């Protein structure tokens, strides 16, 4: 059932994103748990003010520098990322010369193929990790995410994992890979374990990352390395948490949330 979202609706953008995910769920791209994960992300996005915050801009710059200086960068794609940012995955892969690999927590052959189709429709020339191609295993990982492509994640030195589960971030880091995560929750295990965490919505972070990589593409290697040296993930995460705290303090101080006009609903 397609829902009409009124043009002037105060939360139209958020509702459009939800509809996109529901449609992708019905098309077999997004996992059922992907809808729950999105709700969790929405809550943190709300706390961050639903915009890219300054620390996220810095993390994006560092992520672009790391991808551009990598030997074998890979972008790992799950259902939610394919539904929300397929075209930017492709643009980023082109800008940094990365492989694109499907890697799912809830792995089924149908979902792998559906996600590959979405990526190919968005312009991807090669999509790894589908079916028998995911013949290698990440040690120490119980979930289906352990299955990886020997041409992709297995041999990658840098892996971008938008919307990840903490276990795999840890396992990839233990294998000596540098993990870049996009996660709205700065407290998640993924956020804490990644080398670079972009605390932002994939809907905003992926286009920004693709654009930033395009801009930095011709930058000298030593300048890119300098960007990386100046970046501190723990400090960046701390700043994100502080921004949430300050925002809550500001809002509670003004008492704005206690004074919604009659009949106005905060969520819809
Ligand atoms: O497609 P699959 O089978 O690989 O399954 C994907 C999900 C997302 C279901 C799976 O990876 C999962 O269960 O993830 P988690 O452990 O629920 O973690 C999802 C994290 O992503 C949470 O910390 C959310 O806050 C965050 N998140 C959700 N939506 C977004 C987001 N971060 C950035 N942008 C979003 N749109």
PDB file of N, CA, C and O and ligand atoms in Angstrom, residues 17 21 29-45 77-81 84 103-107 111 115 145 162-166 182-186 188-190 198-205, ligand 1:
ATOM      1  N   UNK A  17      11.490   8.755   3.831  1.00  0.00           N
ATOM      2  CA  UNK A  17      12.561   7.762   4.038  1.00  0.00           C
ATOM      3  C   UNK A  17      11.959   6.459   4.569  1.00  0.00           C
ATOM      4  O   UNK A  17      12.300   5.368   4.127  1.00  0.00           O
ATOM      5  N   UNK A  21      11.976   2.642   2.845  1.00  0.00           N
ATOM      6  CA  UNK A  21      12.418   1.405   3.502  1.00  0.00           C
ATOM      7  C   UNK A  21      11.321   0.343   3.475  1.00  0.00           C
ATOM      8  O   UNK A  21      11.606  -0.834   3.260  1.00  0.00           O
ATOM      9  N   UNK A  29      14.427  -6.438  -0.278  1.00  0.00           N
ATOM     10  CA  UNK A  29      15.791  -5.881  -0.159  1.00  0.00           C
ATOM     11  C   UNK A  29      16.157  -5.704   1.321  1.00  0.00           C
ATOM     12  O   UNK A  29      17.228  -6.118   1.770  1.00  0.00           O
ATOM     13  N   UNK A  30      15.234  -5.089   2.058  1.00  0.00           N
ATOM     14  CA  UNK A  30      15.489  -4.799   3.475  1.00  0.00           C
ATOM     15  C   UNK A  30      14.994  -5.958   4.342  1.00  0.00           C
ATOM     16  O   UNK A  30      13.933  -6.531   4.081  1.00  0.00           O
ATOM     17  N   UNK A  31      15.789  -6.295   5.375  1.00  0.00           N
ATOM     18  CA  UNK A  31      15.374  -7.339   6.324  1.00  0.00           C
ATOM     19  C   UNK A  31      14.309  -6.774   7.257  1.00  0.00           C
ATOM     20  O   UNK A  31      14.257  -5.565   7.470  1.00  0.00           O
ATOM     21  N   UNK A  32      13.492  -7.663   7.836  1.00  0.00           N
ATOM     22  CA  UNK A  32      12.471  -7.200   8.777  1.00  0.00           C
ATOM     23  C   UNK A  32      13.140  -6.411   9.915  1.00  0.00           C
ATOM     24  O   UNK A  32      12.684  -5.350  10.295  1.00  0.00           O
ATOM     25  N   UNK A  33      14.246  -6.953  10.394  1.00  0.00           N
ATOM     26  CA  UNK A  33      14.962  -6.268  11.484  1.00  0.00           C
ATOM     27  C   UNK A  33      15.552  -4.935  11.020  1.00  0.00           C
ATOM     28  O   UNK A  33      15.887  -4.080  11.843  1.00  0.00           O
ATOM     29  N   UNK A  34      15.671  -4.768   9.705  1.00  0.00           N
ATOM     30  CA  UNK A  34      16.172  -3.508   9.158  1.00  0.00           C
ATOM     31  C   UNK A  34      15.217  -2.362   9.465  1.00  0.00           C
ATOM     32  O   UNK A  34      15.644  -1.212   9.640  1.00  0.00           O
ATOM     33  N   UNK A  35      13.922  -2.669   9.538  1.00  0.00           N
ATOM     34  CA  UNK A  35      12.930  -1.630   9.860  1.00  0.00           C
ATOM     35  C   UNK A  35      13.089  -1.206  11.323  1.00  0.00           C
ATOM     36  O   UNK A  35      12.981  -0.039  11.657  1.00  0.00           O
ATOM     37  N   UNK A  36      13.366  -2.188  12.167  1.00  0.00           N
ATOM     38  CA  UNK A  36      13.579  -1.882  13.596  1.00  0.00           C
ATOM     39  C   UNK A  36      14.865  -1.057  13.751  1.00  0.00           C
ATOM     40  O   UNK A  36      14.887  -0.056  14.461  1.00  0.00           O
ATOM     41  N   UNK A  37      15.908  -1.482  13.035  1.00  0.00           N
ATOM     42  CA  UNK A  37      17.192  -0.765  13.114  1.00  0.00           C
ATOM     43  C   UNK A  37      16.994   0.691  12.694  1.00  0.00           C
ATOM     44  O   UNK A  37      17.570   1.609  13.286  1.00  0.00           O
ATOM     45  N   UNK A  38      16.168   0.908  11.691  1.00  0.00           N
ATOM     46  CA  UNK A  38      15.941   2.269  11.210  1.00  0.00           C
ATOM     47  C   UNK A  38      15.272   3.124  12.295  1.00  0.00           C
ATOM     48  O   UNK A  38      15.627   4.293  12.489  1.00  0.00           O
ATOM     49  N   UNK A  39      14.319   2.515  12.991  1.00  0.00           N
ATOM     50  CA  UNK A  39      13.637   3.237  14.076  1.00  0.00           C
ATOM     51  C   UNK A  39      14.629   3.681  15.142  1.00  0.00           C
ATOM     52  O   UNK A  39      14.557   4.794  15.655  1.00  0.00           O
ATOM     53  N   UNK A  40      15.567   2.792  15.440  1.00  0.00           N
ATOM     54  CA  UNK A  40      16.594   3.128  16.422  1.00  0.00           C
ATOM     55  C   UNK A  40      17.437   4.297  15.904  1.00  0.00           C
ATOM     56  O   UNK A  40      17.722   5.239  16.636  1.00  0.00           O
ATOM     57  N   UNK A  41      17.784   4.225  14.634  1.00  0.00           N
ATOM     58  CA  UNK A  41      18.561   5.306  14.027  1.00  0.00           C
ATOM     59  C   UNK A  41      17.791   6.620  14.064  1.00  0.00           C
ATOM     60  O   UNK A  41      18.349   7.666  14.417  1.00  0.00           O
ATOM     61  N   UNK A  42      16.500   6.568  13.758  1.00  0.00           N
ATOM     62  CA  UNK A  42      15.658   7.779  13.749  1.00  0.00           C
ATOM     63  C   UNK A  42      15.701   8.491  15.098  1.00  0.00           C
ATOM     64  O   UNK A  42      15.732   9.713  15.168  1.00  0.00           O
ATOM     65  N   UNK A  43      15.658   7.697  16.166  1.00  0.00           N
ATOM     66  CA  UNK A  43      15.649   8.291  17.513  1.00  0.00           C
ATOM     67  C   UNK A  43      16.929   9.110  17.731  1.00  0.00           C
ATOM     68  O   UNK A  43      16.877  10.236  18.227  1.00  0.00           O
ATOM     69  N   UNK A  44      18.054   8.542  17.317  1.00  0.00           N
ATOM     70  CA  UNK A  44      19.323   9.279  17.488  1.00  0.00           C
ATOM     71  C   UNK A  44      19.390  10.474  16.541  1.00  0.00           C
ATOM     72  O   UNK A  44      19.928  11.523  16.895  1.00  0.00           O
ATOM     73  N   UNK A  45      18.819  10.311  15.350  1.00  0.00           N
ATOM     74  CA  UNK A  45      18.823  11.425  14.398  1.00  0.00           C
ATOM     75  C   UNK A  45      18.046  12.604  14.987  1.00  0.00           C
ATOM     76  O   UNK A  45      18.439  13.766  14.870  1.00  0.00           O
ATOM     77  N   UNK A  77      27.769  -3.575   1.653  1.00  0.00           N
ATOM     78  CA  UNK A  77      26.395  -3.071   1.507  1.00  0.00           C
ATOM     79  C   UNK A  77      25.391  -4.070   2.081  1.00  0.00           C
ATOM     80  O   UNK A  77      25.418  -5.249   1.739  1.00  0.00           O
ATOM     81  N   UNK A  78      24.506  -3.577   2.947  1.00  0.00           N
ATOM     82  CA  UNK A  78      23.407  -4.400   3.453  1.00  0.00           C
ATOM     83  C   UNK A  78      22.078  -3.863   2.901  1.00  0.00           C
ATOM     84  O   UNK A  78      22.070  -2.966   2.037  1.00  0.00           O
ATOM     85  N   UNK A  79      20.977  -4.419   3.414  1.00  0.00           N
ATOM     86  CA  UNK A  79      19.665  -4.050   2.865  1.00  0.00           C
ATOM     87  C   UNK A  79      19.331  -2.582   3.030  1.00  0.00           C
ATOM     88  O   UNK A  79      18.925  -1.912   2.069  1.00  0.00           O
ATOM     89  N   UNK A  80      19.516  -2.059   4.253  1.00  0.00           N
ATOM     90  CA  UNK A  80      19.146  -0.659   4.500  1.00  0.00           C
ATOM     91  C   UNK A  80      19.971   0.299   3.643  1.00  0.00           C
ATOM     92  O   UNK A  80      19.446   1.280   3.107  1.00  0.00           O
ATOM     93  N   UNK A  81      21.258   0.011   3.517  1.00  0.00           N
ATOM     94  CA  UNK A  81      22.120   0.907   2.733  1.00  0.00           C
ATOM     95  C   UNK A  81      21.716   0.878   1.257  1.00  0.00           C
ATOM     96  O   UNK A  81      21.674   1.922   0.603  1.00  0.00           O
ATOM     97  N   UNK A  84      18.567   2.945   0.839  1.00  0.00           N
ATOM     98  CA  UNK A  84      18.623   4.390   1.102  1.00  0.00           C
ATOM     99  C   UNK A  84      19.714   5.135   0.346  1.00  0.00           C
ATOM    100  O   UNK A  84      19.643   6.347   0.205  1.00  0.00           O
ATOM    101  N   UNK A 103      26.988  -7.784   1.884  1.00  0.00           N
ATOM    102  CA  UNK A 103      27.287  -8.564   3.085  1.00  0.00           C
ATOM    103  C   UNK A 103      26.127  -8.395   4.052  1.00  0.00           C
ATOM    104  O   UNK A 103      25.841  -7.298   4.508  1.00  0.00           O
ATOM    105  N   UNK A 104      25.455  -9.502   4.341  1.00  0.00           N
ATOM    106  CA  UNK A 104      24.194  -9.416   5.076  1.00  0.00           C
ATOM    107  C   UNK A 104      24.229 -10.165   6.398  1.00  0.00           C
ATOM    108  O   UNK A 104      24.833 -11.237   6.496  1.00  0.00           O
ATOM    109  N   UNK A 105      23.542  -9.589   7.347  1.00  0.00           N
ATOM    110  CA  UNK A 105      23.350 -10.270   8.625  1.00  0.00           C
ATOM    111  C   UNK A 105      22.292 -11.357   8.422  1.00  0.00           C
ATOM    112  O   UNK A 105      22.471 -12.490   8.849  1.00  0.00           O
ATOM    113  N   UNK A 106      21.205 -11.000   7.768  1.00  0.00           N
ATOM    114  CA  UNK A 106      20.124 -11.955   7.479  1.00  0.00           C
ATOM    115  C   UNK A 106      20.278 -12.385   6.028  1.00  0.00           C
ATOM    116  O   UNK A 106      19.597 -11.879   5.138  1.00  0.00           O
ATOM    117  N   UNK A 107      21.210 -13.305   5.802  1.00  0.00           N
ATOM    118  CA  UNK A 107      21.578 -13.651   4.435  1.00  0.00           C
ATOM    119  C   UNK A 107      20.616 -14.674   3.841  1.00  0.00           C
ATOM    120  O   UNK A 107      20.396 -15.738   4.417  1.00  0.00           O
ATOM    121  N   UNK A 111      17.694 -12.234  -1.131  1.00  0.00           N
ATOM    122  CA  UNK A 111      18.048 -10.863  -0.727  1.00  0.00           C
ATOM    123  C   UNK A 111      19.371 -10.438  -1.351  1.00  0.00           C
ATOM    124  O   UNK A 111      19.517  -9.306  -1.794  1.00  0.00           O
ATOM    125  N   UNK A 115      19.580  -7.171  -3.727  1.00  0.00           N
ATOM    126  CA  UNK A 115      20.460  -6.032  -3.409  1.00  0.00           C
ATOM    127  C   UNK A 115      21.441  -5.791  -4.559  1.00  0.00           C
ATOM    128  O   UNK A 115      21.693  -4.651  -4.947  1.00  0.00           O
ATOM    129  N   UNK A 145      27.243 -12.950   8.492  1.00  0.00           N
ATOM    130  CA  UNK A 145      28.137 -11.896   7.996  1.00  0.00           C
ATOM    131  C   UNK A 145      29.575 -12.394   7.871  1.00  0.00           C
ATOM    132  O   UNK A 145      30.421 -11.695   7.328  1.00  0.00           O
ATOM    133  N   UNK A 162      28.449   0.917   6.322  1.00  0.00           N
ATOM    134  CA  UNK A 162      27.318   1.695   6.801  1.00  0.00           C
ATOM    135  C   UNK A 162      26.346   0.747   7.515  1.00  0.00           C
ATOM    136  O   UNK A 162      26.107  -0.353   7.031  1.00  0.00           O
ATOM    137  N   UNK A 163      25.820   1.149   8.647  1.00  0.00           N
ATOM    138  CA  UNK A 163      24.842   0.350   9.415  1.00  0.00           C
ATOM    139  C   UNK A 163      25.315  -1.069   9.712  1.00  0.00           C
ATOM    140  O   UNK A 163      24.883  -2.033   9.108  1.00  0.00           O
ATOM    141  N   UNK A 164      26.153  -1.163  10.654  1.00  0.00           N
ATOM    142  CA  UNK A 164      26.835  -2.428  10.908  1.00  0.00           C
ATOM    143  C   UNK A 164      26.421  -3.010  12.248  1.00  0.00           C
ATOM    144  O   UNK A 164      25.872  -2.323  13.090  1.00  0.00           O
ATOM    145  N   UNK A 165      26.714  -4.294  12.457  1.00  0.00           N
ATOM    146  CA  UNK A 165      26.571  -4.816  13.818  1.00  0.00           C
ATOM    147  C   UNK A 165      27.961  -4.880  14.447  1.00  0.00           C
ATOM    148  O   UNK A 165      28.964  -5.056  13.754  1.00  0.00           O
ATOM    149  N   UNK A 166      27.990  -4.702  15.754  1.00  0.00           N
ATOM    150  CA  UNK A 166      29.256  -4.548  16.469  1.00  0.00           C
ATOM    151  C   UNK A 166      30.214  -5.713  16.313  1.00  0.00           C
ATOM    152  O   UNK A 166      31.422  -5.527  16.208  1.00  0.00           O
ATOM    153  N   UNK A 182      29.228   4.086   9.481  1.00  0.00           N
ATOM    154  CA  UNK A 182      28.255   5.181   9.521  1.00  0.00           C
ATOM    155  C   UNK A 182      27.180   4.715  10.492  1.00  0.00           C
ATOM    156  O   UNK A 182      26.547   3.684  10.263  1.00  0.00           O
ATOM    157  N   UNK A 183      27.043   5.408  11.599  1.00  0.00           N
ATOM    158  CA  UNK A 183      26.092   4.961  12.617  1.00  0.00           C
ATOM    159  C   UNK A 183      25.582   6.171  13.390  1.00  0.00           C
ATOM    160  O   UNK A 183      26.374   6.930  13.956  1.00  0.00           O
ATOM    161  N   UNK A 184      24.270   6.325  13.404  1.00  0.00           N
ATOM    162  CA  UNK A 184      23.683   7.466  14.106  1.00  0.00           C
ATOM    163  C   UNK A 184      23.843   7.368  15.619  1.00  0.00           C
ATOM    164  O   UNK A 184      23.721   8.365  16.318  1.00  0.00           O
ATOM    165  N   UNK A 185      24.110   6.178  16.100  1.00  0.00           N
ATOM    166  CA  UNK A 185      24.246   5.986  17.540  1.00  0.00           C
ATOM    167  C   UNK A 185      25.733   6.025  17.941  1.00  0.00           C
ATOM    168  O   UNK A 185      26.460   5.064  17.730  1.00  0.00           O
ATOM    169  N   UNK A 186      26.168   7.143  18.549  1.00  0.00           N
ATOM    170  CA  UNK A 186      27.589   7.245  18.890  1.00  0.00           C
ATOM    171  C   UNK A 186      27.990   6.306  20.024  1.00  0.00           C
ATOM    172  O   UNK A 186      29.168   6.142  20.299  1.00  0.00           O
ATOM    173  N   UNK A 188      26.992   3.029  20.125  1.00  0.00           N
ATOM    174  CA  UNK A 188      26.940   1.623  19.712  1.00  0.00           C
ATOM    175  C   UNK A 188      28.340   1.012  19.703  1.00  0.00           C
ATOM    176  O   UNK A 188      29.343   1.717  19.607  1.00  0.00           O
ATOM    177  N   UNK A 189      28.377  -0.319  19.780  1.00  0.00           N
ATOM    178  CA  UNK A 189      29.668  -1.007  19.782  1.00  0.00           C
ATOM    179  C   UNK A 189      30.392  -0.757  18.458  1.00  0.00           C
ATOM    180  O   UNK A 189      31.596  -0.559  18.427  1.00  0.00           O
ATOM    181  N   UNK A 190      29.608  -0.726  17.368  1.00  0.00           N
ATOM    182  CA  UNK A 190      30.199  -0.437  16.058  1.00  0.00           C
ATOM    183  C   UNK A 190      30.888   0.926  16.095  1.00  0.00           C
ATOM    184  O   UNK A 190      32.042   1.068  15.695  1.00  0.00           O
ATOM    185  N   UNK A 198      31.320   7.795  11.359  1.00  0.00           N
ATOM    186  CA  UNK A 198      30.576   8.968  10.897  1.00  0.00           C
ATOM    187  C   UNK A 198      29.210   8.904  11.576  1.00  0.00           C
ATOM    188  O   UNK A 198      28.388   8.044  11.251  1.00  0.00           O
ATOM    189  N   UNK A 199      29.002   9.777  12.549  1.00  0.00           N
ATOM    190  CA  UNK A 199      27.727   9.778  13.275  1.00  0.00           C
ATOM    191  C   UNK A 199      26.747  10.642  12.487  1.00  0.00           C
ATOM    192  O   UNK A 199      26.653  11.855  12.688  1.00  0.00           O
ATOM    193  N   UNK A 200      26.082  10.003  11.564  1.00  0.00           N
ATOM    194  CA  UNK A 200      25.150  10.722  10.688  1.00  0.00           C
ATOM    195  C   UNK A 200      24.245   9.702  10.014  1.00  0.00           C
ATOM    196  O   UNK A 200      24.550   8.500   9.987  1.00  0.00           O
ATOM    197  N   UNK A 201      23.157  10.190   9.441  1.00  0.00           N
ATOM    198  CA  UNK A 201      22.246   9.312   8.713  1.00  0.00           C
ATOM    199  C   UNK A 201      22.882   8.930   7.372  1.00  0.00           C
ATOM    200  O   UNK A 201      23.421   9.810   6.674  1.00  0.00           O
ATOM    201  N   UNK A 202      22.805   7.661   6.992  1.00  0.00           N
ATOM    202  CA  UNK A 202      23.391   7.258   5.690  1.00  0.00           C
ATOM    203  C   UNK A 202      22.814   8.083   4.544  1.00  0.00           C
ATOM    204  O   UNK A 202      23.495   8.324   3.548  1.00  0.00           O
ATOM    205  N   UNK A 203      21.595   8.547   4.723  1.00  0.00           N
ATOM    206  CA  UNK A 203      20.936   9.351   3.692  1.00  0.00           C
ATOM    207  C   UNK A 203      21.703  10.651   3.417  1.00  0.00           C
ATOM    208  O   UNK A 203      21.756  11.127   2.297  1.00  0.00           O
ATOM    209  N   UNK A 204      22.309  11.209   4.470  1.00  0.00           N
ATOM    210  CA  UNK A 204      23.109  12.426   4.288  1.00  0.00           C
ATOM    211  C   UNK A 204      24.598  12.105   4.157  1.00  0.00           C
ATOM    212  O   UNK A 204      25.315  12.739   3.388  1.00  0.00           O
ATOM    213  N   UNK A 205      25.044  11.102   4.934  1.00  0.00           N
ATOM    214  CA  UNK A 205      26.484  10.835   4.999  1.00  0.00           C
ATOM    215  C   UNK A 205      27.030  10.288   3.675  1.00  0.00           C
ATOM    216  O   UNK A 205      28.133  10.656   3.264  1.00  0.00           O
TER     217      UNK A 205
HETATM  218  O1  LIG B   1      20.506  -6.189   5.658  1.00  0.00           O
HETATM  219  P1  LIG B   1      21.055  -7.051   6.771  1.00  0.00           P
HETATM  220  O2  LIG B   1      20.529  -8.457   6.710  1.00  0.00           O
HETATM  221  O3  LIG B   1      22.564  -7.039   6.825  1.00  0.00           O
HETATM  222  O4  LIG B   1      20.552  -6.451   8.175  1.00  0.00           O
HETATM  223  C1  LIG B   1      20.842  -5.126   8.462  1.00  0.00           C
HETATM  224  C2  LIG B   1      20.522  -4.718   9.926  1.00  0.00           C
HETATM  225  C3  LIG B   1      20.501  -3.202   9.978  1.00  0.00           C
HETATM  226  C4  LIG B   1      19.165  -5.255  10.304  1.00  0.00           C
HETATM  227  C5  LIG B   1      21.602  -5.306  10.843  1.00  0.00           C
HETATM  228  O5  LIG B   1      22.851  -4.845  10.450  1.00  0.00           O
HETATM  229  C6  LIG B   1      21.353  -4.930  12.288  1.00  0.00           C
HETATM  230  O6  LIG B   1      20.676  -5.632  13.015  1.00  0.00           O
HETATM  231  O7  LIG B   1      21.923  -3.789  12.692  1.00  0.00           O
HETATM  232  P2  LIG B   1      21.769  -3.220  14.182  1.00  0.00           P
HETATM  233  O8  LIG B   1      22.611  -4.033  15.115  1.00  0.00           O
HETATM  234  O9  LIG B   1      20.333  -3.028  14.496  1.00  0.00           O
HETATM  235  O10 LIG B   1      22.458  -1.810  14.072  1.00  0.00           O
HETATM  236  C7  LIG B   1      21.997  -0.812  13.272  1.00  0.00           C
HETATM  237  C8  LIG B   1      22.663   0.505  13.698  1.00  0.00           C
HETATM  238  O11 LIG B   1      22.502   1.418  12.652  1.00  0.00           O
HETATM  239  C9  LIG B   1      22.043   1.124  14.948  1.00  0.00           C
HETATM  240  O12 LIG B   1      23.063   1.606  15.808  1.00  0.00           O
HETATM  241  C10 LIG B   1      21.221   2.320  14.412  1.00  0.00           C
HETATM  242  O13 LIG B   1      21.217   3.408  15.276  1.00  0.00           O
HETATM  243  C11 LIG B   1      21.981   2.657  13.133  1.00  0.00           C
HETATM  244  N1  LIG B   1      21.134   3.215  12.059  1.00  0.00           N
HETATM  245  C12 LIG B   1      19.882   2.852  11.712  1.00  0.00           C
HETATM  246  N2  LIG B   1      19.445   3.550  10.652  1.00  0.00           N
HETATM  247  C13 LIG B   1      20.466   4.360  10.293  1.00  0.00           C
HETATM  248  C14 LIG B   1      21.552   4.151  11.189  1.00  0.00           C
HETATM  249  N3  LIG B   1      22.703   4.811  11.088  1.00  0.00           N
HETATM  250  C15 LIG B   1      22.822   5.687  10.074  1.00  0.00           C
HETATM  251  N4  LIG B   1      21.825   5.939   9.182  1.00  0.00           N
HETATM  252  C16 LIG B   1      20.647   5.300   9.259  1.00  0.00           C
HETATM  253  N5  LIG B   1      19.679   5.570   8.366  1.00  0.00           N
END
